Short mmCIF file of C-alpha atoms and ligand atoms in Angstrom, two decimals:
data_model
loop_
_atom_site.label_atom_id
_atom_site.label_comp_id
_atom_site.label_asym_id
_atom_site.label_seq_id
_atom_site.Cartn_x
_atom_site.Cartn_y
_atom_site.Cartn_z
CA MET A 29 -38.58 2.39 69.43
CA ASN A 30 -38.63 3.60 73.02
CA PRO A 31 -37.10 1.63 75.98
CA SER A 32 -40.31 -0.28 76.70
CA GLU A 33 -40.48 -1.38 73.04
CA LEU A 34 -36.90 -2.62 73.33
CA ILE A 35 -37.80 -4.60 76.46
CA SER A 36 -40.83 -6.09 74.68
CA ALA A 37 -38.65 -7.09 71.74
CA LEU A 38 -36.11 -8.70 74.10
CA ARG A 39 -38.93 -10.61 75.82
CA ALA A 40 -40.26 -11.84 72.51
CA LEU A 41 -36.77 -13.02 71.60
CA THR A 42 -35.68 -14.82 74.78
CA GLY A 43 -38.98 -15.46 76.57
CA ALA A 44 -40.33 -13.14 79.27
CA ALA A 45 -38.77 -15.19 82.10
CA HIS A 46 -35.30 -14.29 80.84
CA VAL A 47 -35.70 -10.51 80.93
CA LEU A 48 -35.47 -9.02 84.44
CA GLU A 49 -36.52 -5.52 85.46
CA GLY A 50 -36.70 -3.33 88.57
CA PRO A 51 -35.67 -4.93 91.90
CA ASP A 52 -35.00 -8.27 90.14
CA THR A 53 -31.95 -6.66 88.53
CA THR A 54 -30.32 -5.82 91.91
CA PRO A 55 -27.88 -8.78 92.07
CA TYR A 56 -26.72 -7.97 88.52
CA VAL A 57 -26.16 -4.25 89.03
CA THR A 58 -24.43 -4.59 92.41
CA GLU A 59 -20.79 -5.59 92.72
CA TRP A 60 -20.22 -8.65 94.96
CA ARG A 61 -18.75 -6.53 97.80
CA GLY A 62 -21.40 -3.84 97.36
CA ARG A 63 -18.73 -1.27 96.44
CA PHE A 64 -20.19 -0.46 93.03
CA ARG A 65 -23.93 -0.17 92.42
CA GLY A 66 -25.53 0.89 89.18
CA ASP A 67 -28.74 0.83 87.21
CA ALA A 68 -29.81 -1.01 84.09
CA LEU A 69 -32.75 -0.82 81.74
CA CYS A 70 -33.05 -4.59 82.19
CA VAL A 71 -31.03 -7.79 82.47
CA VAL A 72 -31.38 -10.26 79.61
CA LYS A 73 -30.23 -13.88 79.67
CA PRO A 74 -29.89 -15.36 76.18
CA ALA A 75 -29.96 -19.12 75.53
CA ASP A 76 -27.40 -19.24 72.72
CA ARG A 77 -25.14 -17.19 70.50
CA ASP A 78 -27.86 -16.47 67.92
CA GLN A 79 -29.95 -14.87 70.63
CA VAL A 80 -26.86 -12.91 71.72
CA ALA A 81 -26.41 -11.65 68.16
CA ALA A 82 -30.09 -10.67 67.91
CA ILE A 83 -29.92 -8.83 71.26
CA VAL A 84 -26.81 -6.95 70.13
CA ARG A 85 -28.55 -5.94 66.90
CA LEU A 86 -31.64 -4.73 68.79
CA CYS A 87 -29.50 -2.65 71.16
CA ALA A 88 -27.54 -1.24 68.21
CA GLN A 89 -30.80 -0.19 66.48
CA HIS A 90 -31.86 1.55 69.69
CA ARG A 91 -28.43 3.03 70.34
CA THR A 92 -28.73 1.43 73.77
CA PRO A 93 -25.51 0.52 75.61
CA LEU A 94 -24.88 -3.11 76.47
CA LEU A 95 -22.83 -4.64 79.25
CA PRO A 96 -21.70 -8.26 78.76
CA GLN A 97 -21.70 -9.92 82.18
CA GLY A 98 -20.38 -13.22 83.47
CA GLY A 99 -20.28 -14.25 87.12
CA ASN A 100 -20.04 -10.64 88.37
CA THR A 101 -16.87 -11.36 90.35
CA SER A 102 -14.84 -8.48 88.90
CA MET A 103 -12.40 -6.86 91.32
CA SER A 104 -12.44 -3.52 89.49
CA GLY A 105 -16.09 -2.58 89.01
CA GLY A 106 -16.05 -3.73 85.37
CA SER A 107 -19.11 -5.98 85.58
CA VAL A 108 -21.77 -3.57 86.81
CA PRO A 109 -23.24 -0.49 85.11
CA ALA A 110 -22.87 3.09 86.29
CA PRO A 111 -25.63 4.67 88.42
CA ALA A 112 -28.55 6.27 86.54
CA GLY A 113 -27.98 9.79 85.32
CA GLN A 114 -24.92 9.09 83.22
CA GLY A 115 -26.50 8.65 79.80
CA THR A 116 -28.86 5.98 78.47
CA LEU A 117 -29.38 3.06 80.84
CA PRO A 118 -27.66 -0.09 79.50
CA VAL A 119 -28.96 -3.59 78.96
CA VAL A 120 -26.98 -6.11 81.02
CA LEU A 121 -26.44 -9.24 78.91
CA ASN A 122 -25.76 -12.05 81.36
CA LEU A 123 -24.43 -15.32 79.92
CA ALA A 124 -25.40 -17.61 82.82
CA ARG A 125 -27.74 -19.74 80.68
CA MET A 126 -25.04 -20.51 78.09
CA ARG A 127 -23.17 -23.33 79.84
CA ARG A 128 -22.74 -26.15 77.39
CA ILE A 129 -19.40 -27.95 77.22
CA ARG A 130 -19.31 -28.33 73.44
CA GLN A 131 -16.38 -30.72 73.04
CA VAL A 132 -13.48 -32.11 75.05
CA ASP A 133 -10.64 -33.48 72.93
CA ALA A 134 -8.24 -35.45 75.14
CA LEU A 135 -5.91 -36.24 72.22
CA ASN A 136 -5.61 -32.60 71.18
CA HIS A 137 -5.57 -31.43 74.81
CA SER A 138 -8.36 -28.93 74.20
CA VAL A 139 -11.89 -28.06 75.26
CA GLU A 140 -14.57 -25.97 73.54
CA ALA A 141 -17.34 -24.51 75.70
CA ASP A 142 -20.02 -21.86 75.90
CA ALA A 143 -18.78 -18.68 77.57
CA GLY A 144 -21.25 -19.03 80.46
CA CYS A 145 -19.66 -22.21 81.87
CA THR A 146 -17.91 -21.46 85.14
CA VAL A 147 -14.14 -21.86 85.30
CA ALA A 148 -14.73 -24.73 87.77
CA GLU A 149 -16.98 -26.47 85.21
CA ILE A 150 -14.18 -26.26 82.64
CA GLN A 151 -11.74 -27.71 85.20
CA ALA A 152 -14.19 -30.56 85.91
CA ALA A 153 -14.72 -31.30 82.19
CA ALA A 154 -10.95 -31.53 81.76
CA GLU A 155 -10.56 -33.75 84.81
CA ALA A 156 -13.20 -36.15 83.45
CA VAL A 157 -10.78 -37.06 80.63
CA ASP A 158 -7.68 -36.97 82.87
CA ARG A 159 -6.60 -33.52 81.71
CA LEU A 160 -6.11 -30.21 83.49
CA TYR A 161 -7.23 -26.65 82.77
CA GLY A 162 -4.31 -24.71 84.25
CA VAL A 163 -6.00 -21.46 85.32
CA SER A 164 -7.19 -21.43 88.94
CA PHE A 165 -8.26 -18.59 91.24
CA GLY A 166 -10.42 -17.91 94.29
CA ALA A 167 -13.60 -17.06 92.38
CA GLU A 168 -13.44 -20.02 89.96
CA GLY A 169 -16.74 -21.48 91.22
CA SER A 170 -18.67 -18.34 90.15
CA ALA A 171 -16.52 -16.64 87.51
CA GLN A 172 -17.47 -17.67 83.98
CA ILE A 173 -14.93 -18.77 81.45
CA GLY A 174 -16.02 -15.90 79.14
CA GLY A 175 -15.51 -13.41 81.98
CA SER A 176 -12.13 -14.89 82.83
CA VAL A 177 -11.06 -14.48 79.19
CA ALA A 178 -12.48 -10.95 79.07
CA THR A 179 -10.37 -10.09 82.14
CA ASN A 180 -7.37 -12.30 81.28
CA ALA A 181 -7.50 -13.81 84.76
CA GLY A 182 -4.29 -14.99 86.41
CA GLY A 183 -4.36 -16.73 89.79
CA THR A 184 -2.22 -19.39 91.43
CA GLY A 185 -1.25 -21.48 88.39
CA VAL A 186 0.40 -18.74 86.29
CA LEU A 187 3.93 -19.76 87.22
CA ARG A 188 3.47 -23.11 85.48
CA TYR A 189 0.59 -22.72 83.02
CA GLY A 190 0.54 -19.00 82.26
CA ASN A 191 -2.42 -16.66 82.65
CA THR A 192 -5.67 -17.05 80.72
CA ARG A 193 -4.17 -15.46 77.61
CA GLU A 194 -1.66 -18.31 77.32
CA ASN A 195 -4.47 -20.88 77.55
CA VAL A 196 -6.85 -19.58 74.88
CA LEU A 197 -6.70 -21.28 71.48
CA GLY A 198 -9.75 -19.68 69.88
CA LEU A 199 -12.87 -17.60 70.48
CA GLU A 200 -16.35 -17.10 69.10
CA VAL A 201 -17.39 -13.47 69.47
CA VAL A 202 -20.54 -11.48 68.68
CA LEU A 203 -19.30 -8.12 67.47
CA PRO A 204 -21.00 -4.78 68.24
CA ASP A 205 -22.79 -4.78 64.85
CA GLY A 206 -24.32 -8.19 65.62
CA SER A 207 -22.10 -10.18 63.25
CA ILE A 208 -20.38 -13.31 64.56
CA TRP A 209 -16.62 -13.87 64.38
CA GLU A 210 -16.12 -17.64 64.13
CA GLY A 211 -12.67 -17.87 65.61
CA LEU A 212 -13.22 -21.06 67.61
CA ARG A 213 -10.12 -22.94 66.48
CA THR A 214 -8.06 -25.46 68.42
CA LEU A 215 -4.91 -25.23 66.31
CA ARG A 216 -1.54 -24.79 68.02
CA LYS A 217 -0.16 -23.04 64.95
CA ASP A 218 -1.99 -20.58 62.72
CA ASN A 219 0.15 -17.84 61.22
CA THR A 220 -2.51 -16.31 58.99
CA GLY A 221 -2.39 -12.63 59.75
CA TYR A 222 -3.34 -10.67 62.86
CA ASP A 223 -4.10 -12.84 65.89
CA LEU A 224 -7.57 -11.38 66.46
CA LYS A 225 -8.42 -13.41 69.56
CA GLN A 226 -5.76 -11.45 71.45
CA LEU A 227 -7.84 -8.29 71.00
CA PHE A 228 -10.76 -9.74 72.93
CA ILE A 229 -8.67 -11.30 75.72
CA GLY A 230 -8.59 -8.68 78.48
CA SER A 231 -10.99 -6.36 76.60
CA GLU A 232 -13.43 -6.32 79.56
CA GLY A 233 -16.60 -6.37 77.47
CA THR A 234 -15.71 -3.24 75.50
CA LEU A 235 -15.24 -4.85 72.04
CA GLY A 236 -17.82 -7.64 71.78
CA VAL A 237 -19.53 -10.53 73.58
CA ILE A 238 -17.42 -13.68 73.86
CA THR A 239 -19.95 -16.49 73.34
CA ALA A 240 -17.62 -19.52 73.26
CA VAL A 241 -14.01 -20.38 73.99
CA ALA A 242 -11.50 -23.02 72.87
CA LEU A 243 -8.90 -23.67 75.54
CA LYS A 244 -5.63 -25.51 75.94
CA LEU A 245 -5.57 -28.42 78.37
CA HIS A 246 -2.55 -30.05 79.99
CA PRO A 247 -1.73 -33.58 81.17
CA ARG A 248 -3.25 -33.90 84.63
CA PRO A 249 -0.71 -34.34 87.41
CA ASN A 250 -1.81 -37.01 89.88
CA ALA A 251 0.99 -36.61 92.42
CA GLN A 252 1.27 -33.57 94.66
CA ALA A 253 3.67 -32.40 97.36
CA MET A 254 3.23 -29.28 99.45
CA ALA A 255 5.09 -27.35 102.10
CA TRP A 256 4.44 -24.32 104.27
CA VAL A 257 7.77 -22.52 104.66
CA ALA A 258 9.10 -19.62 106.72
CA PRO A 259 11.87 -17.84 104.75
CA HIS A 260 14.25 -15.55 106.67
CA SER A 261 13.13 -12.58 104.58
CA LEU A 262 11.33 -11.67 101.38
CA GLN A 263 14.71 -11.51 99.64
CA ALA A 264 15.46 -15.05 100.89
CA ALA A 265 12.06 -16.15 99.53
CA LEU A 266 13.12 -14.92 96.08
CA SER A 267 16.39 -16.87 96.31
CA LEU A 268 14.38 -19.95 97.28
CA LEU A 269 12.12 -19.38 94.26
CA ALA A 270 15.15 -19.44 91.97
CA LEU A 271 16.46 -22.59 93.69
CA ALA A 272 13.05 -24.28 93.38
CA GLN A 273 12.84 -23.41 89.68
CA GLN A 274 16.31 -24.85 89.13
CA GLN A 275 15.69 -28.05 91.09
CA CYS A 276 12.04 -28.71 90.25
CA GLY A 277 11.60 -27.17 86.79
CA THR A 278 8.02 -27.41 85.53
CA ARG A 279 6.97 -29.43 88.57
CA LEU A 280 6.77 -26.14 90.48
CA ASN A 281 3.07 -25.41 90.51
CA ALA A 282 2.59 -22.65 93.04
CA PHE A 283 4.85 -20.33 95.00
CA GLU A 284 2.55 -18.09 97.02
CA VAL A 285 3.62 -15.63 99.69
CA LEU A 286 1.76 -14.28 102.75
CA ASN A 287 3.02 -11.98 105.49
CA ARG A 288 2.25 -12.40 109.18
CA THR A 289 -0.51 -9.77 109.21
CA GLN A 290 -2.29 -11.61 106.44
CA ILE A 291 -2.20 -14.87 108.36
CA GLU A 292 -3.43 -13.16 111.53
CA HIS A 293 -6.46 -11.83 109.64
CA VAL A 294 -7.31 -15.31 108.36
CA LEU A 295 -6.80 -16.94 111.78
CA ALA A 296 -8.94 -14.29 113.47
CA HIS A 297 -11.91 -14.42 111.11
CA VAL A 298 -12.07 -17.74 109.26
CA PRO A 299 -13.41 -20.65 111.33
CA GLY A 300 -11.47 -23.91 111.36
CA VAL A 301 -8.15 -22.52 110.06
CA ARG A 302 -5.04 -23.46 112.05
CA GLU A 303 -1.60 -21.88 112.46
CA PRO A 304 0.57 -23.79 109.98
CA LEU A 305 3.93 -23.51 111.81
CA ALA A 306 4.90 -23.88 115.48
CA GLN A 307 6.44 -20.37 115.55
CA PRO A 308 4.69 -17.43 113.84
CA ALA A 309 6.91 -16.16 111.01
CA PRO A 310 7.02 -12.69 109.39
CA TRP A 311 6.91 -14.20 105.88
CA ASN A 312 5.30 -17.48 104.80
CA LEU A 313 5.41 -19.44 101.57
CA LEU A 314 3.02 -22.03 100.22
CA ILE A 315 4.99 -24.19 97.80
CA GLU A 316 3.33 -26.85 95.68
CA LEU A 317 4.91 -29.37 93.31
CA SER A 318 2.94 -31.69 91.09
CA GLU A 319 3.60 -34.20 88.32
CA HIS A 320 2.25 -37.32 86.69
CA GLY A 321 3.70 -40.20 88.66
CA GLN A 322 4.14 -41.28 92.28
CA SER A 323 3.82 -38.97 95.27
CA ALA A 324 6.77 -40.36 97.25
CA PRO A 325 9.56 -39.24 94.85
CA LEU A 326 7.93 -35.82 94.56
CA GLN A 327 7.78 -35.53 98.33
CA GLU A 328 11.49 -36.47 98.49
CA ARG A 329 12.30 -33.84 95.89
CA LEU A 330 10.55 -31.18 97.95
CA GLU A 331 12.35 -32.34 101.10
CA ARG A 332 15.72 -32.12 99.30
CA LEU A 333 14.87 -28.60 98.17
CA LEU A 334 14.06 -27.53 101.72
CA VAL A 335 17.21 -29.16 103.17
CA GLN A 336 19.28 -27.28 100.60
CA ALA A 337 17.41 -24.05 101.40
CA GLU A 338 18.15 -24.49 105.09
CA GLN A 339 21.84 -25.15 104.39
CA ASP A 340 21.93 -22.02 102.23
CA GLY A 341 20.50 -19.99 105.11
CA LEU A 342 17.26 -19.16 103.30
CA ILE A 343 14.62 -20.63 105.60
CA ALA A 344 13.94 -20.78 109.33
CA ASP A 345 11.21 -23.42 109.42
CA ALA A 346 9.04 -25.61 107.19
CA ALA A 347 6.13 -28.04 107.46
CA LEU A 348 5.53 -30.66 104.78
CA ALA A 349 1.96 -31.73 104.13
CA SER A 350 1.80 -35.46 104.76
CA ASN A 351 -1.64 -36.10 103.25
CA GLN A 352 -4.39 -34.57 101.10
CA ALA A 353 -6.18 -33.11 104.12
CA GLN A 354 -3.08 -31.13 105.09
CA CYS A 355 -2.67 -29.88 101.52
CA ALA A 356 -6.29 -28.70 101.63
CA ASP A 357 -5.62 -26.98 105.00
CA PHE A 358 -2.68 -25.05 103.49
CA TRP A 359 -4.72 -24.01 100.45
CA ARG A 360 -7.61 -23.00 102.71
CA ILE A 361 -5.42 -20.37 104.40
CA ARG A 362 -4.41 -18.99 101.01
CA SER A 363 -7.93 -18.92 99.58
CA SER A 364 -9.41 -17.28 102.72
CA VAL A 365 -7.36 -14.09 102.53
CA SER A 366 -10.15 -11.92 101.05
CA GLU A 367 -12.59 -13.08 103.73
CA GLY A 368 -10.02 -12.49 106.51
CA ASN A 369 -9.23 -8.97 105.31
CA ARG A 370 -12.84 -8.01 104.64
CA LYS A 371 -13.84 -9.00 108.15
CA SER A 372 -10.90 -7.07 109.66
CA GLY A 373 -12.02 -3.64 108.49
CA MET A 374 -12.15 -1.39 105.44
CA SER A 375 -9.75 -2.95 102.97
CA LEU A 376 -8.07 -1.39 99.96
CA VAL A 377 -6.48 -4.05 97.72
CA PHE A 378 -3.59 -3.32 95.37
CA ASP A 379 -2.83 -5.59 92.43
CA ILE A 380 0.80 -4.72 91.72
CA ALA A 381 3.45 -6.53 89.72
CA VAL A 382 7.09 -5.45 89.72
CA PRO A 383 10.21 -7.16 88.36
CA LEU A 384 11.23 -9.87 90.85
CA VAL A 385 14.37 -8.01 91.90
CA GLN A 386 12.20 -5.09 93.03
CA VAL A 387 9.60 -7.04 95.04
CA ALA A 388 11.24 -6.48 98.44
CA ALA A 389 11.93 -2.81 97.68
CA PHE A 390 8.32 -2.32 96.62
CA ILE A 391 6.88 -3.83 99.80
CA GLU A 392 9.30 -1.85 101.98
CA ARG A 393 8.73 1.49 100.26
CA ALA A 394 4.97 1.12 99.83
CA SER A 395 4.49 0.04 103.48
CA ALA A 396 6.51 3.04 104.69
CA ALA A 397 4.50 5.39 102.49
CA VAL A 398 1.21 3.97 103.79
CA ARG A 399 2.32 4.22 107.43
CA SER A 400 3.40 7.83 106.95
CA MET A 401 -0.19 8.63 105.93
CA ILE A 402 -2.08 6.43 108.36
CA ASP A 403 -0.18 4.92 111.23
CA ALA A 404 -3.14 2.80 112.34
CA ALA A 405 -3.32 0.85 109.05
CA ARG A 406 -2.60 -2.86 109.01
CA ILE A 407 -0.85 -4.05 105.87
CA PRO A 408 -1.49 -7.67 104.94
CA VAL A 409 0.47 -8.82 101.91
CA VAL A 410 -0.41 -11.84 99.80
CA GLY A 411 1.01 -12.57 96.41
CA HIS A 412 1.78 -14.88 93.55
CA LEU A 413 5.49 -14.39 94.24
CA GLY A 414 6.53 -16.51 91.28
CA ASP A 415 4.95 -13.89 88.97
CA GLY A 416 6.12 -10.83 90.93
CA ASN A 417 2.41 -10.13 91.54
CA MET A 418 1.84 -8.74 95.04
CA HIS A 419 -1.53 -7.88 96.56
CA LEU A 420 -0.58 -5.32 99.16
CA VAL A 421 -3.72 -4.59 101.19
CA ILE A 422 -4.42 -1.65 103.48
CA VAL A 423 -6.86 -2.53 106.24
CA ILE A 424 -8.29 0.15 108.52
CA GLU A 425 -10.43 -1.02 111.44
CA TRP A 426 -14.03 0.15 111.03
CA ALA A 427 -14.06 2.28 114.21
CA HIS A 428 -10.97 4.13 113.01
CA TRP A 429 -12.28 4.39 109.46
CA HIS A 430 -15.58 5.94 110.58
CA ALA A 431 -13.67 8.49 112.68
CA LEU A 432 -11.60 9.72 109.73
CA GLN A 433 -12.32 13.29 108.60
CA GLU A 434 -11.91 12.82 104.86
CA PRO A 435 -11.62 9.08 104.19
CA GLN A 436 -12.04 9.26 100.41
CA ALA A 437 -9.28 11.87 100.09
CA LEU A 438 -7.02 9.62 102.18
CA LEU A 439 -7.76 6.63 99.93
CA GLN A 440 -6.95 8.73 96.91
CA ARG A 441 -3.58 9.76 98.39
CA LEU A 442 -2.79 6.16 99.36
CA ARG A 443 -3.57 4.95 95.84
CA GLU A 444 -1.46 7.65 94.22
CA ALA A 445 1.53 6.93 96.49
CA VAL A 446 1.49 3.13 96.01
CA TYR A 447 0.96 3.31 92.23
CA ALA A 448 3.76 5.86 91.90
CA ILE A 449 6.19 3.55 93.74
CA ALA A 450 5.18 0.58 91.55
CA ALA A 451 5.68 2.69 88.42
CA GLU A 452 9.08 3.97 89.61
CA LEU A 453 10.21 0.38 90.11
CA GLY A 454 9.21 -0.57 86.57
CA GLY A 455 5.97 -2.26 87.63
CA THR A 456 2.27 -2.21 86.77
CA TRP A 457 -0.67 -0.98 88.82
CA SER A 458 -3.02 -3.70 87.52
CA ALA A 459 -1.37 -7.08 87.17
CA GLU A 460 -4.42 -9.33 86.88
CA HIS A 461 -7.63 -7.59 87.96
CA GLY A 462 -8.05 -5.35 84.93
CA ILE A 463 -9.18 -1.72 84.77
CA GLY A 464 -12.99 -1.65 84.96
CA SER A 465 -14.21 1.68 86.29
CA LEU A 466 -11.76 1.64 89.21
CA LEU A 467 -8.48 2.42 87.49
CA LEU A 468 -9.46 4.83 84.68
CA ALA A 469 -7.40 7.66 86.20
CA GLN A 470 -4.31 5.41 86.21
CA MET A 471 -4.89 4.53 82.54
CA GLN A 472 -4.83 8.24 81.79
CA GLN A 473 -1.79 8.86 83.99
CA TYR A 474 0.48 5.93 83.16
CA LYS A 475 -0.35 4.81 79.61
CA SER A 476 1.43 6.75 76.93
CA PRO A 477 -0.69 8.92 74.59
CA VAL A 478 0.34 6.65 71.70
CA GLU A 479 -0.87 3.53 73.53
CA LEU A 480 -4.16 5.16 74.54
CA GLN A 481 -4.74 6.42 71.00
CA LEU A 482 -4.14 2.95 69.57
CA MET A 483 -6.65 1.48 72.01
CA ARG A 484 -9.21 4.17 71.17
CA SER A 485 -8.75 3.51 67.44
CA ILE A 486 -9.42 -0.19 67.93
CA LYS A 487 -12.49 0.58 70.03
CA ALA A 488 -13.82 3.06 67.45
CA THR A 489 -13.33 0.55 64.63
CA LEU A 490 -15.20 -2.26 66.33
CA ASP A 491 -17.72 -0.22 68.33
CA PRO A 492 -18.15 3.11 66.51
CA HIS A 493 -21.14 4.18 68.63
CA GLY A 494 -19.37 3.35 71.90
CA LEU A 495 -22.19 1.09 73.10
CA PHE A 496 -20.19 -1.77 74.62
CA ASN A 497 -19.58 -1.43 78.37
CA PRO A 498 -19.24 2.37 78.28
CA GLY A 499 -17.18 4.05 80.98
CA LYS A 500 -14.95 1.00 81.50
CA LEU A 501 -11.31 0.35 80.61
CA LEU A 502 -10.77 3.46 78.44
CA PRO A 503 -10.82 6.94 80.01
CA GLN A 504 -13.12 9.34 78.11
C1 FAD B 614 -12.52 -14.03 95.73
C2 FAD B 614 -11.94 -13.62 94.40
C3 FAD B 614 -10.66 -14.01 94.08
C4 FAD B 614 -10.10 -13.63 92.85
N1 FAD B 614 -8.83 -14.02 92.59
C5 FAD B 614 -8.30 -13.68 91.42
C6 FAD B 614 -6.97 -14.07 91.09
O1 FAD B 614 -6.28 -14.70 91.89
N2 FAD B 614 -6.49 -13.73 89.89
C7 FAD B 614 -7.24 -13.01 88.98
O2 FAD B 614 -6.78 -12.73 87.90
N3 FAD B 614 -8.48 -12.61 89.27
C8 FAD B 614 -9.02 -12.93 90.46
N4 FAD B 614 -10.29 -12.51 90.74
C9 FAD B 614 -11.04 -11.73 89.75
C10 FAD B 614 -11.48 -12.64 88.60
O3 FAD B 614 -10.50 -12.79 87.65
C11 FAD B 614 -12.51 -12.03 87.75
O4 FAD B 614 -13.46 -11.67 88.69
C12 FAD B 614 -13.09 -13.03 86.74
O5 FAD B 614 -12.10 -13.46 85.84
C13 FAD B 614 -14.19 -12.39 85.96
O6 FAD B 614 -15.08 -13.39 85.51
P1 FAD B 614 -16.66 -13.16 85.64
O7 FAD B 614 -17.33 -14.21 84.84
O8 FAD B 614 -17.08 -13.02 87.03
O9 FAD B 614 -16.81 -11.77 84.87
P2 FAD B 614 -17.56 -10.42 85.33
O10 FAD B 614 -17.06 -10.07 86.68
O11 FAD B 614 -19.02 -10.67 85.19
O12 FAD B 614 -17.06 -9.44 84.25
C14 FAD B 614 -15.74 -8.97 84.25
C15 FAD B 614 -15.49 -8.16 82.96
O13 FAD B 614 -15.54 -9.04 81.84
C16 FAD B 614 -16.57 -8.66 80.93
N5 FAD B 614 -17.22 -9.89 80.47
C17 FAD B 614 -17.74 -10.88 81.24
N6 FAD B 614 -18.19 -11.88 80.46
C18 FAD B 614 -17.95 -11.50 79.18
C19 FAD B 614 -18.18 -12.11 77.91
N7 FAD B 614 -18.75 -13.32 77.80
N8 FAD B 614 -17.81 -11.44 76.80
C20 FAD B 614 -17.22 -10.22 76.88
N9 FAD B 614 -16.98 -9.60 78.05
C21 FAD B 614 -17.34 -10.24 79.18
C22 FAD B 614 -17.49 -7.74 81.72
O14 FAD B 614 -18.11 -6.81 80.85
C23 FAD B 614 -16.54 -7.10 82.70
O15 FAD B 614 -15.90 -6.00 82.11
C24 FAD B 614 -10.87 -12.86 91.94
C25 FAD B 614 -12.18 -12.49 92.25
C26 FAD B 614 -12.71 -12.85 93.48
C27 FAD B 614 -14.12 -12.44 93.78
#
């Protein structure tokens, strides 16, 4: 069969309305920031897992590559194909039509859902039975639960609930030969051999199509207390984190950090956002506690923590949110960082994690390295401090960027310098955004040959013809 026969067969299978070609594919082959653009033979939107399996079999017969796609919110170019001219054009298999919540079990604290449900839809389904899905991040309204599993998304709730990996109980997966692995279990204990679901979590569409997920839920906290805090330094912020963990235990929900430059970018470009403290501070923390119970005791607990922190010489200032609207205002600053940076110039985002003791050293050394290469750069920093996960961002104003002689070479040098510092400090160069097509060179540079060979063996076993999301995650 030639490509047009494959498209006809896909149309016959899903209905013509669910196979897109030509300009209609543009939103599916273009990354959300427009940084990666590719080409596809077509985009197909199956209705259920049996259609997914049939599509996979058709593509396998045609030796046509296939790219599983969720909400296309990837930060690393993983969700769009390569431009034409790099082998056979792939079929993009988009799961947007598969959005059925299959079952919510309040007693078992679990939910089973089609992979195309958005993360926000899973959160809402949990909330409807007074439970909580603990994973939360900026793109949760568009990112699909299947995509978040395929990228092992982290976000702001990792400190308390873990990243996506810790919240997956089971998966249903269509494998590259079209067979279906029925691993949709909601057991908390199952010691029956290799834990296969772990292979697909973080596999970025290279090993199969996740068609359904079973997830852990948690009791839903109904009391919340929040503060915006100015620590004396990043090191003081880490001491406050330890104090908060000691005094608040599992009530500590979020411990996010932003530097002054980051706040300036949000204030300058996001309408309706206000300065949270009377005096601008070099470092800022958003601290959130939550529990099931009354708000007043939680508020008092947070106040006690901050009084102790002040006595210990850790903080210069703090503002407690006194109502829900103020909590929302604090979160709005945090969730607007991408918008603020994007509107400030060309931005290069790093997704670094280092051991907590090295966080301050990393920021200091990486900032100095960046400035030695481009003095005009602004360096907003935002991070999930509780996880040691820092998004150091390099922002270069557009006028300056356009005047640069060799901008791509500069970006390359900046990347190499920052990744080298993270590696020297025992850190990782991709804490939560995955590899996609963006970080293939780092896979080659920093993963050991043994680790890479193991990954390639797994890939070859499951996908011997290399058809699933080629050119992503594993360097050739
Ligand atoms: C504003 C913004 C904020 C973000 N904040 C965070 C954050 O704080 N923490 C964090 O970890 N991430 C964050 N992200 C990135 C986010 O985690 C990922 O974009 C998201 O998890 C991917 O889900 P998706 O449905 O959009 O998948 P896509 O972007 O469509 O795909 C991502 C990868 O998963 C694969 N894939 C998708 N669906 C499936 C499936 N059903 N089966 C197999 N493979 C599949 C794709 O092939 C691709 O390799 C953010 C993104 C944005 C845009």
